[in-house]
Short mmCIF file of C-alpha atoms and ligand atoms in Angstrom, two decimals:
data_model
loop_
_atom_site.label_atom_id
_atom_site.label_comp_id
_atom_site.label_asym_id
_atom_site.label_seq_id
_atom_site.Cartn_x
_atom_site.Cartn_y
_atom_site.Cartn_z
CA MET P 1 -186.28 -97.35 -41.04
CA PRO P 2 -184.04 -94.64 -42.54
CA PHE P 3 -185.05 -90.99 -42.33
CA GLU P 4 -186.54 -90.42 -45.79
CA CYS P 5 -185.43 -87.23 -47.42
CA ASP P 6 -186.74 -86.23 -50.86
CA VAL P 7 -185.34 -83.08 -52.42
CA ILE P 8 -186.79 -81.11 -55.32
CA THR P 9 -183.83 -79.42 -57.00
CA LEU P 10 -182.46 -78.27 -60.35
CA PHE P 11 -178.97 -79.22 -59.10
CA PRO P 12 -179.09 -82.76 -57.69
CA GLU P 13 -175.29 -83.21 -57.90
CA MET P 14 -174.80 -80.54 -55.24
CA PHE P 15 -176.15 -83.02 -52.69
CA ASN P 16 -173.11 -85.26 -53.17
CA ALA P 17 -171.52 -82.83 -50.71
CA ILE P 18 -173.56 -84.40 -47.90
CA THR P 19 -174.03 -87.97 -49.15
CA GLN P 20 -170.35 -88.54 -49.89
CA TYR P 21 -168.40 -86.77 -47.17
CA GLY P 22 -167.86 -86.88 -43.44
CA VAL P 23 -170.44 -87.69 -40.81
CA THR P 24 -173.43 -87.36 -43.15
CA GLY P 25 -171.64 -89.45 -45.82
CA LYS P 26 -171.22 -92.26 -43.34
CA ALA P 27 -174.83 -91.91 -42.14
CA SER P 28 -175.96 -92.14 -45.77
CA ARG P 29 -173.86 -95.29 -46.40
CA ASN P 30 -175.20 -96.81 -43.18
CA THR P 31 -178.76 -95.89 -44.31
CA VAL P 32 -179.45 -93.77 -41.25
CA PHE P 33 -181.04 -91.53 -43.84
CA GLN P 34 -181.94 -91.93 -47.47
CA LEU P 35 -181.71 -89.04 -49.91
CA ASN P 36 -183.64 -88.95 -53.16
CA THR P 37 -183.55 -86.05 -55.59
CA TRP P 38 -186.18 -85.00 -58.11
CA ASN P 39 -185.26 -82.58 -60.88
CA PRO P 40 -188.21 -80.40 -61.97
CA ARG P 41 -186.61 -80.25 -65.42
CA ASP P 42 -187.53 -83.93 -65.83
CA PHE P 43 -191.19 -82.97 -65.42
CA THR P 44 -191.34 -80.38 -68.22
CA HIS P 45 -193.21 -81.05 -71.46
CA ASP P 46 -191.74 -78.48 -73.85
CA ASN P 47 -188.74 -78.79 -76.17
CA TYR P 48 -186.67 -76.35 -74.13
CA ARG P 49 -187.42 -78.13 -70.85
CA ALA P 50 -188.14 -74.71 -69.36
CA VAL P 51 -188.63 -74.52 -65.61
CA ASP P 52 -188.84 -70.72 -65.30
CA ASP P 53 -190.45 -67.73 -66.97
CA SER P 54 -190.50 -63.95 -66.56
CA PRO P 55 -192.58 -62.46 -63.73
CA TYR P 56 -196.09 -61.10 -64.30
CA GLY P 57 -196.03 -57.40 -63.45
CA GLY P 58 -192.46 -57.05 -64.63
CA GLY P 59 -189.29 -56.76 -62.63
CA PRO P 60 -185.89 -58.42 -62.70
CA GLY P 61 -185.08 -62.11 -63.04
CA MET P 62 -187.17 -65.18 -63.58
CA VAL P 63 -189.71 -67.13 -61.55
CA MET P 64 -189.97 -70.92 -61.26
CA MET P 65 -193.16 -72.23 -62.85
CA ALA P 66 -195.64 -74.19 -60.76
CA GLN P 67 -196.31 -77.25 -62.92
CA PRO P 68 -192.86 -78.94 -63.11
CA LEU P 69 -192.42 -78.37 -59.37
CA GLU P 70 -195.87 -79.71 -58.52
CA ASP P 71 -195.37 -82.86 -60.61
CA ALA P 72 -191.98 -83.45 -58.98
CA ILE P 73 -193.48 -83.00 -55.49
CA ILE P 74 -196.29 -85.43 -56.30
CA GLN P 75 -193.74 -88.06 -57.35
CA ALA P 76 -191.78 -87.50 -54.14
CA ARG P 77 -194.99 -87.77 -52.07
CA THR P 78 -195.90 -90.99 -53.88
CA ARG P 79 -192.51 -92.46 -53.00
CA GLN P 80 -192.89 -91.53 -49.35
CA ILE P 81 -196.45 -92.91 -49.20
CA ALA P 82 -195.19 -96.20 -50.69
CA LEU P 83 -192.76 -96.33 -47.76
CA GLY P 84 -195.61 -95.85 -45.31
CA ILE P 85 -195.09 -92.11 -44.70
CA GLU P 86 -198.63 -90.89 -45.31
CA LYS P 87 -198.52 -87.28 -44.18
CA THR P 88 -195.04 -86.10 -45.10
CA LYS P 89 -194.27 -82.40 -44.81
CA VAL P 90 -193.17 -80.33 -47.78
CA ILE P 91 -190.67 -77.72 -46.57
CA TYR P 92 -189.72 -74.76 -48.75
CA LEU P 93 -186.32 -73.21 -48.01
CA THR P 94 -186.72 -69.44 -48.18
CA PRO P 95 -185.51 -66.32 -46.35
CA GLN P 96 -189.22 -65.71 -45.57
CA GLY P 97 -189.44 -68.88 -43.50
CA LYS P 98 -189.20 -69.61 -39.80
CA ARG P 99 -185.61 -69.19 -38.66
CA LEU P 100 -183.86 -72.52 -38.13
CA ASP P 101 -182.61 -73.15 -34.60
CA HIS P 102 -181.77 -76.14 -32.43
CA ALA P 103 -185.34 -76.56 -31.16
CA LEU P 104 -186.67 -76.76 -34.72
CA VAL P 105 -183.89 -79.18 -35.73
CA LYS P 106 -184.81 -81.47 -32.81
CA GLN P 107 -188.48 -81.31 -33.74
CA LEU P 108 -187.79 -82.17 -37.41
CA SER P 109 -185.50 -85.05 -36.43
CA THR P 110 -188.46 -86.86 -34.85
CA LEU P 111 -190.29 -87.03 -38.20
CA PRO P 112 -190.04 -90.13 -40.42
CA GLY P 113 -188.84 -87.90 -43.26
CA PHE P 114 -189.64 -84.79 -45.29
CA ILE P 115 -189.68 -83.28 -48.77
CA LEU P 116 -187.47 -80.24 -49.29
CA LEU P 117 -188.21 -77.74 -52.02
CA CYS P 118 -185.23 -75.75 -53.31
CA GLY P 119 -185.92 -72.52 -55.20
CA ARG P 120 -183.67 -70.76 -57.69
CA TYR P 121 -183.95 -67.43 -59.54
CA GLU P 122 -186.19 -64.76 -57.98
CA GLY P 123 -188.51 -67.30 -56.44
CA ILE P 124 -191.36 -69.72 -57.03
CA ASP P 125 -194.87 -69.07 -58.37
CA GLU P 126 -196.90 -68.31 -55.22
CA ARG P 127 -199.71 -70.67 -56.27
CA LEU P 128 -197.36 -73.65 -56.02
CA ILE P 129 -196.44 -72.60 -52.48
CA MET P 130 -200.11 -72.27 -51.51
CA ARG P 131 -201.00 -75.65 -52.99
CA GLN P 132 -198.10 -77.81 -51.85
CA VAL P 133 -195.96 -76.26 -49.13
CA ASP P 134 -196.61 -77.09 -45.45
CA MET P 135 -193.78 -75.16 -43.87
CA GLU P 136 -191.20 -72.52 -44.79
CA ILE P 137 -187.75 -72.50 -43.20
CA SER P 138 -184.92 -69.95 -43.39
CA ILE P 139 -181.31 -70.66 -42.41
CA GLY P 140 -180.78 -67.02 -41.39
CA ASP P 141 -181.36 -63.40 -42.27
CA TYR P 142 -179.28 -63.29 -45.44
CA VAL P 143 -179.81 -64.54 -48.98
CA VAL P 144 -178.00 -67.45 -50.62
CA SER P 145 -178.29 -68.05 -54.35
CA GLY P 146 -180.65 -70.98 -54.07
CA GLY P 147 -182.34 -73.33 -51.65
CA GLU P 148 -179.80 -76.14 -52.11
CA LEU P 149 -177.21 -74.92 -49.61
CA ALA P 150 -179.99 -74.20 -47.12
CA ALA P 151 -181.46 -77.69 -47.66
CA MET P 152 -178.06 -79.29 -47.11
CA ILE P 153 -177.58 -77.38 -43.87
CA LEU P 154 -181.01 -78.51 -42.73
CA ILE P 155 -180.37 -82.16 -43.65
CA ASP P 156 -176.95 -82.13 -41.99
CA CYS P 157 -178.18 -80.84 -38.64
CA VAL P 158 -181.28 -83.06 -38.63
CA VAL P 159 -179.27 -86.19 -39.51
CA ARG P 160 -176.78 -85.45 -36.69
CA GLN P 161 -179.67 -85.83 -34.23
CA ILE P 162 -180.74 -89.25 -35.50
CA PRO P 163 -179.43 -92.12 -33.38
CA GLY P 164 -176.75 -94.04 -35.27
CA THR P 165 -175.21 -91.01 -36.98
CA LEU P 166 -172.58 -90.03 -34.46
CA GLY P 167 -170.18 -92.67 -33.23
CA ASP P 168 -170.35 -91.59 -29.61
CA PRO P 169 -174.03 -91.34 -28.69
CA GLU P 170 -173.20 -88.53 -26.27
CA SER P 171 -171.63 -86.25 -28.91
CA ALA P 172 -174.86 -84.70 -30.20
CA ASN P 173 -175.90 -83.97 -26.64
CA GLN P 174 -172.67 -82.11 -25.95
CA ASP P 175 -172.77 -79.79 -28.96
CA SER P 176 -173.30 -76.05 -28.64
CA PHE P 177 -176.96 -74.93 -28.23
CA VAL P 178 -178.17 -78.27 -26.92
CA ASP P 179 -178.76 -76.86 -23.48
CA GLY P 180 -179.27 -73.32 -24.78
CA LEU P 181 -175.58 -72.58 -24.15
CA LEU P 182 -172.36 -72.54 -26.18
CA ASP P 183 -169.80 -75.35 -26.13
CA TYR P 184 -166.71 -75.28 -23.89
CA PRO P 185 -163.22 -74.95 -25.47
CA HIS P 186 -161.36 -78.04 -26.68
CA PHE P 187 -157.64 -78.88 -26.59
CA THR P 188 -155.47 -81.70 -27.92
CA ARG P 189 -151.74 -82.46 -28.24
CA PRO P 190 -149.23 -80.92 -27.85
CA GLU P 191 -149.40 -79.74 -24.24
CA SER P 192 -147.62 -76.56 -25.19
CA TYR P 193 -148.24 -74.92 -28.56
CA GLN P 194 -146.28 -71.79 -29.49
CA GLY P 195 -145.79 -71.11 -25.79
CA SER P 196 -149.48 -71.53 -24.94
CA ARG P 197 -150.29 -74.34 -22.50
CA VAL P 198 -153.37 -76.52 -22.16
CA PRO P 199 -155.34 -75.48 -19.01
CA GLU P 200 -153.80 -77.39 -16.10
CA ILE P 201 -157.16 -78.69 -14.88
CA LEU P 202 -157.66 -80.73 -18.07
CA MET P 203 -154.43 -82.61 -17.34
CA SER P 204 -155.38 -83.31 -13.72
CA GLY P 205 -157.44 -86.42 -14.32
CA ASN P 206 -159.96 -85.13 -11.75
CA HIS P 207 -163.24 -85.58 -13.58
CA ALA P 208 -165.35 -83.62 -11.11
CA HIS P 209 -163.02 -80.62 -11.47
CA ILE P 210 -162.93 -80.97 -15.24
CA HIS P 211 -166.73 -81.14 -15.38
CA ARG P 212 -167.03 -78.01 -13.23
CA TRP P 213 -164.46 -76.12 -15.35
CA ARG P 214 -166.27 -77.05 -18.57
CA LEU P 215 -169.63 -75.97 -17.16
CA GLN P 216 -168.05 -72.69 -16.12
CA GLN P 217 -166.65 -72.16 -19.63
CA THR P 218 -170.03 -72.99 -21.12
CA ILE P 219 -171.82 -70.42 -18.97
CA GLY P 220 -169.02 -67.85 -19.17
CA ARG P 221 -168.52 -68.01 -22.90
CA THR P 222 -172.25 -67.73 -23.56
CA TRP P 223 -172.33 -64.63 -21.30
CA LEU P 224 -169.33 -63.19 -23.17
CA LYS P 225 -170.09 -64.11 -26.79
CA ARG P 226 -173.86 -64.52 -26.97
CA PRO P 227 -175.60 -62.27 -24.44
CA ASP P 228 -178.86 -62.91 -26.31
CA LEU P 229 -178.68 -66.66 -25.63
CA PHE P 230 -177.53 -66.02 -22.08
CA GLU P 231 -180.59 -63.85 -21.39
CA LEU P 232 -182.92 -66.51 -22.74
CA LYS P 233 -181.32 -69.34 -20.82
CA PHE P 234 -181.27 -67.55 -17.45
CA ALA P 235 -184.42 -65.45 -17.87
CA HIS P 236 -185.76 -67.00 -14.67
CA GLY P 237 -182.51 -66.62 -12.75
CA MET P 238 -179.41 -68.69 -12.02
CA THR P 239 -178.71 -71.19 -9.28
CA VAL P 240 -176.26 -70.16 -6.56
CA GLU P 241 -173.68 -72.50 -8.08
CA GLU P 242 -174.17 -71.06 -11.59
CA GLU P 243 -173.75 -67.52 -10.26
CA LYS P 244 -170.57 -68.55 -8.52
CA LEU P 245 -169.21 -70.12 -11.70
CA LEU P 246 -169.99 -66.98 -13.69
CA GLU P 247 -168.48 -64.67 -11.07
CA GLU P 248 -165.23 -66.70 -11.11
CA PHE P 249 -165.25 -66.63 -14.90
CA LYS P 250 -165.63 -62.82 -14.92
CA GLN P 251 -162.72 -62.51 -12.46
CA SER P 252 -160.55 -64.75 -14.65
CA CYS P 253 -161.33 -62.50 -17.64
CA LYS P 254 -160.19 -59.44 -15.66
CA SER P 255 -156.95 -61.04 -14.53
CA ARG P 256 -155.93 -61.89 -18.09
N1 ADE W 1 -182.77 -69.34 -50.06
C1 ADE W 1 -182.10 -68.17 -50.23
N2 ADE W 1 -181.75 -67.66 -49.04
C2 ADE W 1 -182.21 -68.52 -48.09
C3 ADE W 1 -182.17 -68.54 -46.68
N3 ADE W 1 -181.60 -67.56 -45.97
N4 ADE W 1 -182.76 -69.57 -46.04
C4 ADE W 1 -183.36 -70.54 -46.73
N5 ADE W 1 -183.42 -70.58 -48.06
C5 ADE W 1 -182.86 -69.58 -48.74
#
């Protein structure tokens, strides 16, 4: 069964960016996941098809009204229930949400599907959030102009984890963050580019040596570029071999 993804959005066409291009485009064509959009504007009952109004208490901007959003969510829920997904989660993309990381992506990718709620303007009437939202997710501590980009980021990283998306089943397991560490560096032809050569070890054909070098780069680069991740990963200490790899890496930094 495909991963069922229903999105509540005023800008459904934006989602062509993930259903028509690249890895997620292929996954969509192969029905690894199914994306359905619901436009709250289609659930309005006034002549202007208004989805927003000014905030009670004053202040800048507009607020999305509860009713068109709630009716759209109910339709999306009904669709998921018809597919056998009884207790689907409604996720609101907002800077106030839980920060998205690899652990959360993995967790979400085990669900049969979800409903994503994309806000625009200053926000959404709080009563709609209380009534319908199960979970709030943020893509980081900054503000984008609407939930759509955040929803697409979420869908992309969740879909990558679903078997059948990536050609080589090992690829998702070798990405950065999978093991709490960054990825190792990659090289391709030519052997020499602008005077800079591919590390000799990668040309050696010795897979044990290559594996060791890559592990060293993974540990070393995390230490160098993301001390926060490094601390988390090795909070309970390093193995003798890991310490040795890191020490060598530090020496190689000095000798550069
Ligand atoms: N909408 C606006 N900014 C956002 C963010 N950082 N994460 C999720 N949704 C958002």
